[in-house]
Tab-separated table of C-alpha atoms in Angstrom:
chain	number	residue	atom	x	y	z
A	248	MET	CA	-27.727	12.229	-3.091
A	249	LEU	CA	-24.290	11.329	-4.980
A	250	ALA	CA	-24.252	12.834	-8.611
A	251	ASN	CA	-24.646	10.649	-11.419
A	252	SER	CA	-25.499	7.631	-9.098
A	253	PRO	CA	-28.499	5.417	-9.354
A	254	THR	CA	-31.581	6.709	-7.073
A	255	THR	CA	-32.855	2.983	-6.680
A	256	GLY	CA	-31.120	-0.416	-6.272
A	257	ARG	CA	-27.559	-1.474	-5.816
A	258	ASN	CA	-24.791	-0.788	-8.429
A	259	PRO	CA	-21.789	-2.651	-7.783
A	260	LEU	CA	-19.800	-1.642	-10.909
A	261	PRO	CA	-18.015	1.384	-8.946
A	262	LEU	CA	-16.148	-1.088	-6.358
A	263	TYR	CA	-15.505	-3.710	-9.131
A	264	ALA	CA	-14.132	-0.516	-11.271
A	265	LEU	CA	-11.864	0.026	-8.235
A	266	VAL	CA	-10.886	-3.484	-7.830
A	267	VAL	CA	-9.890	-4.025	-11.803
A	268	GLY	CA	-8.276	-0.619	-12.146
A	269	GLY	CA	-5.836	-1.086	-8.995
A	270	VAL	CA	-4.808	-4.616	-10.296
A	271	ILE	CA	-4.086	-3.421	-13.800
A	272	SER	CA	-2.261	-0.611	-12.111
A	273	LEU	CA	-0.550	-2.456	-9.581
A	274	ALA	CA	0.660	-4.791	-12.120
A	275	GLY	CA	1.793	-2.017	-14.467
A	276	ASN	CA	3.947	-0.647	-11.386
A	277	SER	CA	5.577	-3.875	-10.509
A	278	VAL	CA	6.755	-3.599	-14.024
A	279	ALA	CA	8.261	-0.641	-13.736
A	280	MET	CA	9.845	-1.157	-10.017
A	281	LEU	CA	11.770	-3.834	-11.943
A	282	ALA	CA	12.410	-1.936	-15.427
A	283	ILE	CA	13.655	1.355	-14.020
A	284	PRO	CA	16.431	-0.401	-12.160
A	285	TRP	CA	17.220	-2.609	-14.813
A	286	TYR	CA	17.312	0.108	-17.417
A	287	VAL	CA	19.617	2.446	-14.939
A	288	TYR	CA	21.818	-0.622	-14.390
A	289	LYS	CA	22.163	-1.518	-18.111
A	290	THR	CA	22.970	2.070	-19.396
A	291	THR	CA	25.214	3.171	-16.455
A	292	GLY	CA	26.814	0.265	-14.873
A	293	ASP	CA	26.291	1.970	-11.559
A	294	SER	CA	24.653	0.366	-8.624
A	295	GLY	CA	24.650	3.825	-6.489
A	296	ARG	CA	22.720	5.356	-9.567
A	297	VAL	CA	20.092	2.527	-9.305
A	298	GLY	CA	19.638	3.085	-5.525
A	299	LEU	CA	19.160	6.852	-6.222
A	300	ALA	CA	16.212	6.085	-8.797
A	301	ALA	CA	14.576	3.720	-6.107
A	302	ALA	CA	15.106	6.181	-3.479
A	303	SER	CA	13.757	8.934	-5.626
A	304	GLY	CA	10.677	7.443	-6.128
A	305	ILE	CA	10.123	6.638	-2.322
A	306	VAL	CA	11.039	10.454	-1.228
A	307	ALA	CA	8.606	11.926	-4.164
A	308	PHE	CA	5.469	9.179	-2.802
A	309	VAL	CA	6.072	10.303	0.748
A	310	LEU	CA	5.999	14.185	-0.141
A	311	GLY	CA	3.039	13.449	-2.499
A	312	ALA	CA	0.893	11.685	-0.041
A	313	PHE	CA	1.786	14.014	2.955
A	314	PHE	CA	1.464	17.416	0.736
A	315	GLY	CA	-1.446	16.130	-1.528
A	316	GLY	CA	-3.694	13.382	0.338
A	317	ASN	CA	-5.944	16.172	1.182
A	318	LEU	CA	-6.393	17.194	-2.288
A	319	ALA	CA	-8.871	14.055	-2.059
A	320	ASP	CA	-11.088	16.080	0.301
A	321	ARG	CA	-10.868	19.438	-0.950
A	322	PHE	CA	-11.709	18.548	-4.775
A	323	ASP	CA	-14.101	15.824	-6.223
A	324	ARG	CA	-12.223	12.163	-5.431
A	325	ARG	CA	-12.712	10.486	-8.917
A	326	ASP	CA	-11.469	13.759	-10.542
A	327	VAL	CA	-8.279	13.569	-8.266
A	328	SER	CA	-7.842	10.230	-9.222
A	329	VAL	CA	-8.152	10.638	-12.917
A	330	VAL	CA	-5.916	13.365	-12.901
A	331	ALA	CA	-3.338	11.781	-11.310
A	332	ASP	CA	-3.713	8.887	-13.471
A	333	ILE	CA	-3.033	11.149	-16.427
A	334	ALA	CA	-0.276	12.867	-14.900
A	335	SER	CA	1.319	9.965	-13.846
A	336	GLY	CA	0.957	7.871	-17.251
A	337	LEU	CA	2.458	10.741	-19.073
A	338	MET	CA	5.426	10.836	-16.956
A	339	VAL	CA	5.835	6.818	-17.304
A	340	LEU	CA	5.293	7.234	-21.071
A	341	ALA	CA	7.896	9.829	-21.436
A	342	ILE	CA	10.788	7.590	-20.311
A	343	PRO	CA	10.367	5.017	-23.490
A	344	ALA	CA	9.689	7.905	-25.711
A	345	LEU	CA	13.010	9.743	-24.777
A	346	ALA	CA	14.814	6.583	-24.756
A	347	MET	CA	13.913	5.818	-27.980
A	348	LEU	CA	15.041	9.598	-29.338
A	349	ASP	CA	18.293	9.081	-27.293
A	350	ALA	CA	17.507	11.906	-25.001
A	351	LEU	CA	17.175	10.289	-21.886
A	352	SER	CA	19.909	11.284	-19.423
A	353	PHE	CA	19.910	10.037	-15.954
A	354	PRO	CA	19.077	13.419	-14.138
A	355	LEU	CA	15.920	13.592	-16.646
A	356	LEU	CA	15.192	10.039	-15.704
A	357	MET	CA	15.266	11.169	-12.063
A	358	VAL	CA	13.022	13.731	-12.568
A	359	LEU	CA	10.366	11.963	-14.511
A	360	VAL	CA	10.634	9.088	-11.822
A	361	PHE	CA	10.367	11.491	-8.735
A	362	LEU	CA	7.198	13.654	-10.567
A	363	GLY	CA	5.303	10.255	-11.405
A	364	ALA	CA	5.703	9.215	-7.904
A	365	LEU	CA	4.952	12.596	-6.755
A	366	ILE	CA	1.564	12.985	-8.617
A	367	ASP	CA	0.447	9.160	-7.937
A	368	ALA	CA	0.174	9.742	-4.214
A	369	PRO	CA	-2.670	11.967	-3.973
A	370	GLY	CA	-4.402	9.699	-6.442
A	371	ALA	CA	-3.880	6.562	-4.457
A	372	ALA	CA	-5.590	8.590	-1.393
A	373	ALA	CA	-8.317	9.607	-3.344
A	374	ARG	CA	-9.032	6.000	-4.292
A	375	SER	CA	-8.799	4.711	-0.865
A	376	ALA	CA	-10.939	7.309	0.040
A	377	MET	CA	-13.844	6.497	-2.297
A	378	VAL	CA	-14.349	2.835	-0.720
A	379	PRO	CA	-16.995	3.911	1.815
A	380	ASP	CA	-19.054	5.048	-0.951
A	381	VAL	CA	-18.565	2.645	-3.603
A	382	ALA	CA	-19.106	-0.163	-1.246
A	383	ARG	CA	-22.462	1.496	-0.081
A	384	LEU	CA	-23.484	1.798	-3.949
A	385	GLY	CA	-23.039	-1.607	-4.114
A	386	GLY	CA	-24.468	-2.887	-0.909
A	387	PHE	CA	-21.372	-4.056	0.264
A	388	SER	CA	-20.048	-4.027	3.505
A	389	LEU	CA	-16.717	-2.271	4.427
A	390	GLU	CA	-15.082	-5.409	5.237
A	391	ARG	CA	-16.457	-7.136	1.778
A	392	ALA	CA	-14.929	-4.306	0.028
A	393	ASN	CA	-11.558	-3.889	1.553
A	394	GLY	CA	-11.255	-7.927	1.461
A	395	LEU	CA	-11.874	-7.656	-2.441
A	396	ILE	CA	-9.693	-4.849	-2.993
A	397	PHE	CA	-6.526	-6.211	-1.150
A	398	GLY	CA	-7.102	-9.671	-2.529
A	399	SER	CA	-7.015	-8.495	-5.831
A	400	ALA	CA	-3.853	-6.472	-4.912
A	401	ASN	CA	-2.017	-9.046	-3.521
A	402	ILE	CA	-2.865	-11.128	-6.934
A	403	ALA	CA	-1.341	-8.137	-9.049
A	404	GLU	CA	1.796	-8.122	-6.765
A	405	VAL	CA	2.468	-11.950	-7.326
A	406	LEU	CA	1.716	-11.533	-11.176
A	407	GLY	CA	3.240	-8.516	-11.817
A	408	PRO	CA	6.969	-9.219	-11.383
A	409	ALA	CA	6.270	-12.241	-13.280
A	410	LEU	CA	5.279	-10.284	-16.166
A	411	ALA	CA	8.295	-7.977	-15.473
A	412	GLY	CA	10.734	-10.676	-16.078
A	413	VAL	CA	8.931	-11.794	-19.143
A	414	LEU	CA	9.030	-8.153	-20.498
A	415	LEU	CA	12.491	-7.621	-19.942
A	416	VAL	CA	14.149	-10.510	-21.789
A	417	SER	CA	11.991	-10.379	-24.298
A	418	VAL	CA	11.624	-6.830	-25.437
A	419	ALA	CA	13.609	-3.781	-25.114
A	420	THR	CA	13.685	-2.331	-21.464
A	421	PRO	CA	12.046	1.284	-22.309
A	422	THR	CA	9.432	-0.781	-24.376
A	423	ALA	CA	8.604	-2.477	-20.951
A	424	LEU	CA	7.374	0.736	-19.499
A	425	LEU	CA	5.108	1.163	-22.048
A	426	ILE	CA	2.913	-1.660	-19.980
A	427	ASN	CA	2.924	0.697	-16.966
A	428	GLY	CA	2.092	3.740	-18.772
A	429	ALA	CA	-0.832	2.149	-20.321
A	430	SER	CA	-1.918	0.664	-17.178
A	431	PHE	CA	-2.501	4.379	-15.838
A	432	PHE	CA	-4.759	5.198	-18.494
A	433	VAL	CA	-6.469	1.856	-18.249
A	434	SER	CA	-7.288	2.901	-14.422
A	435	MET	CA	-8.591	6.158	-15.740
A	436	VAL	CA	-11.128	4.970	-18.200
A	437	MET	CA	-12.545	2.382	-15.651
A	438	LEU	CA	-13.025	5.513	-13.123
A	439	LEU	CA	-14.538	7.880	-15.648
A	440	ALA	CA	-16.768	4.989	-17.088
A	441	PHE	CA	-18.043	3.062	-14.235
A	442	VAL	CA	-17.253	5.413	-10.948
A	443	PRO	CA	-19.772	8.545	-10.183
A	444	ARG	CA	-18.562	12.056	-9.425
A	445	GLY	CA	-19.316	13.450	-6.101
A	446	LEU	CA	-18.150	10.749	-3.844
A	447	GLY	CA	-17.152	12.102	-0.382
A	448	ARG	CA	-18.590	15.350	-0.788
A	449	GLN	CA	-20.119	17.195	1.700
A	450	ASP	CA	-23.127	19.751	2.006
A	451	GLY	CA	-21.048	21.998	4.378
A	452	LEU	CA	-18.028	22.598	5.489
A	453	GLY	CA	-16.983	21.770	9.006
A	454	GLU	CA	-14.455	23.448	11.111
A	455	ASP	CA	-11.727	20.643	10.453
A	456	ASP	CA	-12.226	20.769	6.936
A	457	ILE	CA	-8.697	21.015	5.202
A	458	LYS	CA	-8.213	24.276	3.352
A	459	ASN	CA	-4.589	24.419	2.605
A	460	VAL	CA	-1.837	21.879	1.479
A	461	SER	CA	-0.212	21.427	5.126
A	462	ILE	CA	2.146	18.586	6.904
A	463	LYS	CA	1.024	20.141	10.311
A	464	ASP	CA	-2.695	19.935	9.408
A	465	GLY	CA	-2.503	16.473	8.180
A	466	LEU	CA	-0.563	15.446	11.243
A	467	ARG	CA	-2.824	17.292	13.740
A	468	LEU	CA	-6.075	15.501	12.202
A	469	LEU	CA	-4.489	12.115	12.350
A	470	SER	CA	-3.180	12.841	16.331
A	471	ARG	CA	-7.257	13.257	17.195
A	472	PHE	CA	-7.901	9.711	16.332
A	473	GLY	CA	-6.628	6.639	18.144
A	474	ALA	CA	-7.136	3.542	16.275
A	475	PRO	CA	-5.571	5.412	12.916
A	476	ARG	CA	-2.519	6.299	15.228
A	477	LEU	CA	-2.405	3.010	15.780
A	478	ILE	CA	-2.682	1.583	12.771
A	479	THR	CA	-0.100	4.308	11.291
A	480	PHE	CA	2.514	3.128	13.851
A	481	ALA	CA	1.786	-0.576	12.858
A	482	ASN	CA	2.820	0.130	9.249
A	483	LEU	CA	5.501	2.068	10.244
A	484	ALA	CA	6.818	-0.582	12.381
A	485	THR	CA	6.172	-3.245	9.273
A	486	ASN	CA	7.929	-1.123	6.900
A	487	PHE	CA	11.274	-0.684	9.028
A	488	ILE	CA	11.474	-3.890	9.934
A	489	GLY	CA	10.358	-5.974	7.336
A	490	ALA	CA	11.655	-3.828	4.481
A	491	PRO	CA	14.924	-5.749	4.267
A	492	LEU	CA	13.350	-9.311	4.226
A	493	PHE	CA	13.393	-9.951	0.519
A	494	THR	CA	15.476	-7.364	-0.838
A	495	VAL	CA	18.552	-8.007	1.815
A	496	ILE	CA	17.596	-10.889	4.249
A	497	MET	CA	16.371	-13.655	1.977
A	498	VAL	CA	18.763	-13.027	-0.809
A	499	THR	CA	21.763	-13.360	1.467
A	500	TYR	CA	20.155	-16.420	3.333
A	501	LEU	CA	19.037	-18.414	0.229
A	502	ALA	CA	22.570	-17.880	-1.402
A	503	ASP	CA	24.017	-19.030	1.707
A	504	GLN	CA	21.984	-22.216	1.103
A	505	ALA	CA	23.118	-22.546	-2.263
A	506	ALA	CA	19.742	-21.701	-3.274
A	507	GLY	CA	19.013	-19.891	-6.643
A	508	GLY	CA	16.985	-16.642	-7.827
A	509	LEU	CA	14.057	-19.393	-8.711
A	510	SER	CA	13.898	-20.130	-4.788
A	511	LEU	CA	13.564	-16.595	-3.869
A	512	GLY	CA	10.945	-16.139	-6.686
A	513	ALA	CA	8.915	-18.942	-5.120
A	514	VAL	CA	9.119	-17.773	-1.576
A	515	VAL	CA	7.846	-14.404	-2.577
A	516	ALA	CA	5.061	-16.175	-4.977
A	517	VAL	CA	3.703	-18.186	-1.835
A	518	GLY	CA	3.615	-15.480	0.369
A	519	GLY	CA	1.453	-13.472	-1.824
A	520	ILE	CA	-0.692	-16.509	-2.664
A	521	GLY	CA	-1.288	-16.902	0.947
A	522	MET	CA	-1.949	-12.825	1.431
A	523	THR	CA	-4.471	-13.226	-1.368
A	524	LEU	CA	-6.418	-16.221	-0.034
A	525	GLY	CA	-6.444	-14.677	3.480
A	526	ALA	CA	-7.578	-11.142	2.208
A	527	LEU	CA	-10.503	-12.997	-0.017
A	528	ALA	CA	-11.236	-14.858	3.039
A	529	PHE	CA	-11.807	-11.567	5.060
A	530	SER	CA	-13.766	-10.702	2.376
A	531	ARG	CA	-16.141	-13.564	2.734
A	532	TRP	CA	-16.045	-13.778	6.337
A	533	GLY	CA	-14.695	-10.560	7.958
A	534	GLU	CA	-17.819	-9.292	9.626
A	535	ARG	CA	-17.826	-12.401	12.052
A	536	VAL	CA	-14.106	-12.420	13.121
A	537	PRO	CA	-12.934	-10.632	15.927
A	538	ARG	CA	-10.943	-8.067	14.178
A	539	LYS	CA	-8.358	-7.195	17.310
A	540	LEU	CA	-7.667	-10.859	17.449
A	541	PHE	CA	-6.723	-11.100	13.637
A	542	PHE	CA	-5.068	-7.840	13.651
A	543	ILE	CA	-2.343	-8.803	16.208
A	544	LEU	CA	-2.131	-11.791	15.004
A	545	GLY	CA	-1.725	-10.752	11.492
A	546	PHE	CA	1.192	-8.345	12.779
A	547	ALA	CA	2.460	-10.841	14.672
A	548	ALA	CA	3.014	-13.364	11.976
A	549	PHE	CA	4.982	-11.223	10.414
A	550	GLY	CA	7.730	-11.466	13.265
A	551	ALA	CA	7.145	-15.018	13.751
A	552	GLN	CA	8.599	-15.681	10.310
A	553	TYR	CA	11.992	-14.531	11.389
A	554	TRP	CA	11.950	-17.037	14.574
A	555	PHE	CA	11.311	-19.912	11.691
A	556	LEU	CA	14.109	-18.712	9.741
A	557	ALA	CA	16.527	-18.578	12.694
A	558	LEU	CA	16.104	-22.443	12.880
A	559	ASN	CA	17.783	-22.711	9.523
A	560	PRO	CA	14.791	-24.325	8.048
A	561	SER	CA	15.207	-26.113	4.173
A	562	VAL	CA	13.852	-24.232	1.201
A	563	ILE	CA	10.670	-26.487	1.185
A	564	ALA	CA	10.145	-25.918	4.857
A	565	ILE	CA	10.495	-21.865	4.120
A	566	LEU	CA	7.822	-22.026	1.496
A	567	VAL	CA	5.437	-23.677	3.742
A	568	ILE	CA	6.331	-20.836	6.534
A	569	PHE	CA	5.819	-18.031	4.074
A	570	PHE	CA	2.494	-19.212	3.131
A	571	ALA	CA	1.342	-19.763	6.345
A	572	ARG	CA	2.600	-16.427	7.337
A	573	GLY	CA	0.734	-15.006	4.147
A	574	LEU	CA	-2.699	-16.404	4.966
A	575	LEU	CA	-2.413	-15.286	8.659
A	576	THR	CA	-1.421	-11.789	7.676
A	577	GLY	CA	-4.198	-11.651	4.534
A	578	ALA	CA	-6.671	-9.778	7.022
A	579	TYR	CA	-4.269	-7.292	8.333
A	580	ASN	CA	-4.783	-4.461	5.441
A	581	PRO	CA	-8.470	-5.181	4.942
A	582	ILE	CA	-8.945	-4.829	8.762
A	583	ALA	CA	-7.059	-1.471	8.763
A	584	ASP	CA	-8.906	0.239	5.949
A	585	THR	CA	-12.018	-0.817	7.280
A	586	VAL	CA	-10.997	0.731	10.806
A	587	MET	CA	-9.686	3.839	9.066
A	588	GLN	CA	-13.402	4.140	7.010
A	589	GLU	CA	-15.147	3.558	9.992
A	590	ARG	CA	-13.396	5.928	12.697
A	591	VAL	CA	-12.540	8.935	10.290
A	592	PRO	CA	-15.360	10.929	8.988
A	593	ASN	CA	-15.725	10.821	5.377
A	594	ARG	CA	-14.588	14.328	4.359
A	595	MET	CA	-11.454	13.595	6.002
A	596	LEU	CA	-10.101	10.471	4.930
A	597	GLY	CA	-8.044	11.507	1.981
A	598	THR	CA	-6.191	13.643	4.374
A	599	ILE	CA	-5.757	10.792	7.031
A	600	TYR	CA	-4.819	8.432	4.212
A	601	GLY	CA	-2.344	10.423	2.823
A	602	THR	CA	-0.523	11.269	6.267
A	603	SER	CA	-0.998	8.090	7.809
A	604	GLY	CA	0.638	6.171	4.348
A	605	ALA	CA	3.356	8.862	4.241
A	606	ILE	CA	4.416	8.135	7.802
A	607	GLY	CA	4.188	4.597	7.132
A	608	MET	CA	6.316	4.849	3.915
A	609	ILE	CA	9.278	6.370	5.660
A	610	GLY	CA	9.860	3.373	7.356
A	611	GLU	CA	11.042	1.763	4.068
A	612	PRO	CA	14.418	3.061	3.078
A	613	LEU	CA	15.078	3.561	6.875
A	614	GLY	CA	14.946	-0.026	7.135
A	615	LEU	CA	16.670	-1.055	3.960
A	616	VAL	CA	19.787	1.272	5.335
A	617	THR	CA	19.451	-0.526	8.791
A	618	GLY	CA	18.792	-4.285	7.858
A	619	GLY	CA	21.635	-3.885	4.986
A	620	PHE	CA	24.193	-2.586	7.527
A	621	ILE	CA	23.264	-5.161	10.045
A	622	THR	CA	23.599	-7.877	7.603
A	623	GLU	CA	26.822	-6.726	6.151
A	624	THR	CA	28.286	-6.064	9.456
A	625	TRP	CA	27.241	-8.883	11.763
A	626	GLY	CA	25.554	-11.206	9.459
A	627	VAL	CA	22.531	-12.672	8.060
A	628	GLN	CA	21.661	-14.627	11.294
A	629	THR	CA	21.985	-11.842	13.457
A	630	ALA	CA	19.869	-9.326	11.152
A	631	ILE	CA	17.228	-12.234	11.643
A	632	MET	CA	17.321	-12.202	15.303
A	633	ALA	CA	17.217	-8.597	15.526
A	634	SER	CA	14.345	-8.399	13.293
A	635	GLY	CA	12.214	-10.995	15.250
A	636	ILE	CA	12.808	-9.241	18.631
A	637	ALA	CA	11.958	-5.838	16.999
A	638	TYR	CA	8.806	-7.473	15.626
A	639	ALA	CA	7.899	-8.989	19.321
A	640	ALA	CA	8.730	-5.244	20.931
A	641	ALA	CA	6.290	-3.869	18.174
A	642	THR	CA	3.648	-6.308	18.907
A	643	LEU	CA	3.834	-6.039	22.646
A	644	VAL	CA	3.211	-2.119	22.220
A	645	LEU	CA	0.136	-2.807	19.946
A	646	VAL	CA	-1.239	-5.468	22.362
A	647	PHE	CA	-1.125	-2.934	25.380
A	648	ALA	CA	-2.067	0.250	23.615
A	649	LYS	CA	-5.367	1.491	24.451
A	650	SER	CA	-6.450	2.377	21.233
A	651	LEU	CA	-6.695	-1.247	20.257
A	652	ARG	CA	-10.080	-1.619	21.488
A	653	GLU	CA	-11.038	0.706	18.898
A	654	LEU	CA	-10.302	-1.926	16.294
A	655	ALA	CA	-13.996	-3.461	17.226
A	656	PRO	CA	-16.722	-2.279	15.270
A	657	PRO	CA	-18.105	0.851	16.590
A	658	ASP	CA	-21.874	1.139	17.659
A	659	ALA	CA	-24.201	1.681	14.743
A	660	ALA	CA	-25.531	4.676	16.550
A	661	GLU	CA	-22.508	6.527	17.303
A	662	PRO	CA	-22.654	9.760	15.407
A	663	ALA	CA	-19.579	9.549	12.846
A	664	ASP	CA	-18.001	12.886	13.529
A	665	THR	CA	-17.649	11.674	17.113
A	666	ARG	CA	-15.634	8.237	16.813
A	667	GLU	CA	-12.422	10.075	17.890
A	668	GLU	CA	-10.258	10.980	20.611
């Protein structure tokens, strides 16, 4: 029996705490994603340093996920998440504190950004690994729980940049980071108040339990599970091909059409709204939909938007296209997490989430560099067509992968520890 958990009845508060804490934390991170580059550029005027600051956060998160995801399997998952929130919050709050004392050099800022992202990664893996248990405590299906989590996350990713924009024009940039720092502590309070300890703990140790912090161990475990391997490939492809979409391709495309930054913001927003609605719809009806179809449909929709862009549609048509794409892809992430939680033994979830997330994240900086080079060298239309072709090729790989069949709900009688290849 889980420590501190009710012995009778349902308790939905742990899941709601993860949902609300996640929304607040993601919104705070959205502020930091804009505020830190803005601060670097305003204080140094060096675009190269802006890129270095952004890259340091990505590299740190990848390393933290590779080496730290298994902390969620070796220690109490709530405790790992709480410690990560406290440490990450302190790293972020140190930035405005040192800036106010005129003691924040660029190298020190890089160190703080790196450490904050490094520490945040194990906490993210721990929160994802807690979902099956908090869903069970509340009497929720995995489909409903993951739909709620990703639906709320999409809302935060739409509202967060808007909040950042308001803060950056109304208060000093370092002060805006106080919002991000405070968000970690709010998340921590939600976990301590409503999420019990003991989630994911096993009575005994199996031969596959992780005892060392090792990239090799994480890769070894991930290689054993067909569906998680497939999902990892899909996420890597999505991050690699899709990373330049808003930062490079759409900026250039809308500028060539003489559309302003407001149009870019509207395109991002309607896509996010569509994804929110799609995820919430999956939360409501996810147990009835064919997962394989909606997973492939969601992935293919990412690529289809490039083929529509190649037709040079108007800004209004682009808004409609991106909303439809968001609606179709809204179920993609909830399906992926539901399958991971069904197919991977609970005691290994933190390690698998960390390793899979790190591999997927590697595609983002590689995609940004590649997409920027293609756009600069051969033009935005070539970049659009190349992205569409790459997505089509990746979709074919998914369609013909043998592991695709494992996206279907497993037999209820199948022992959890044997759901592997």
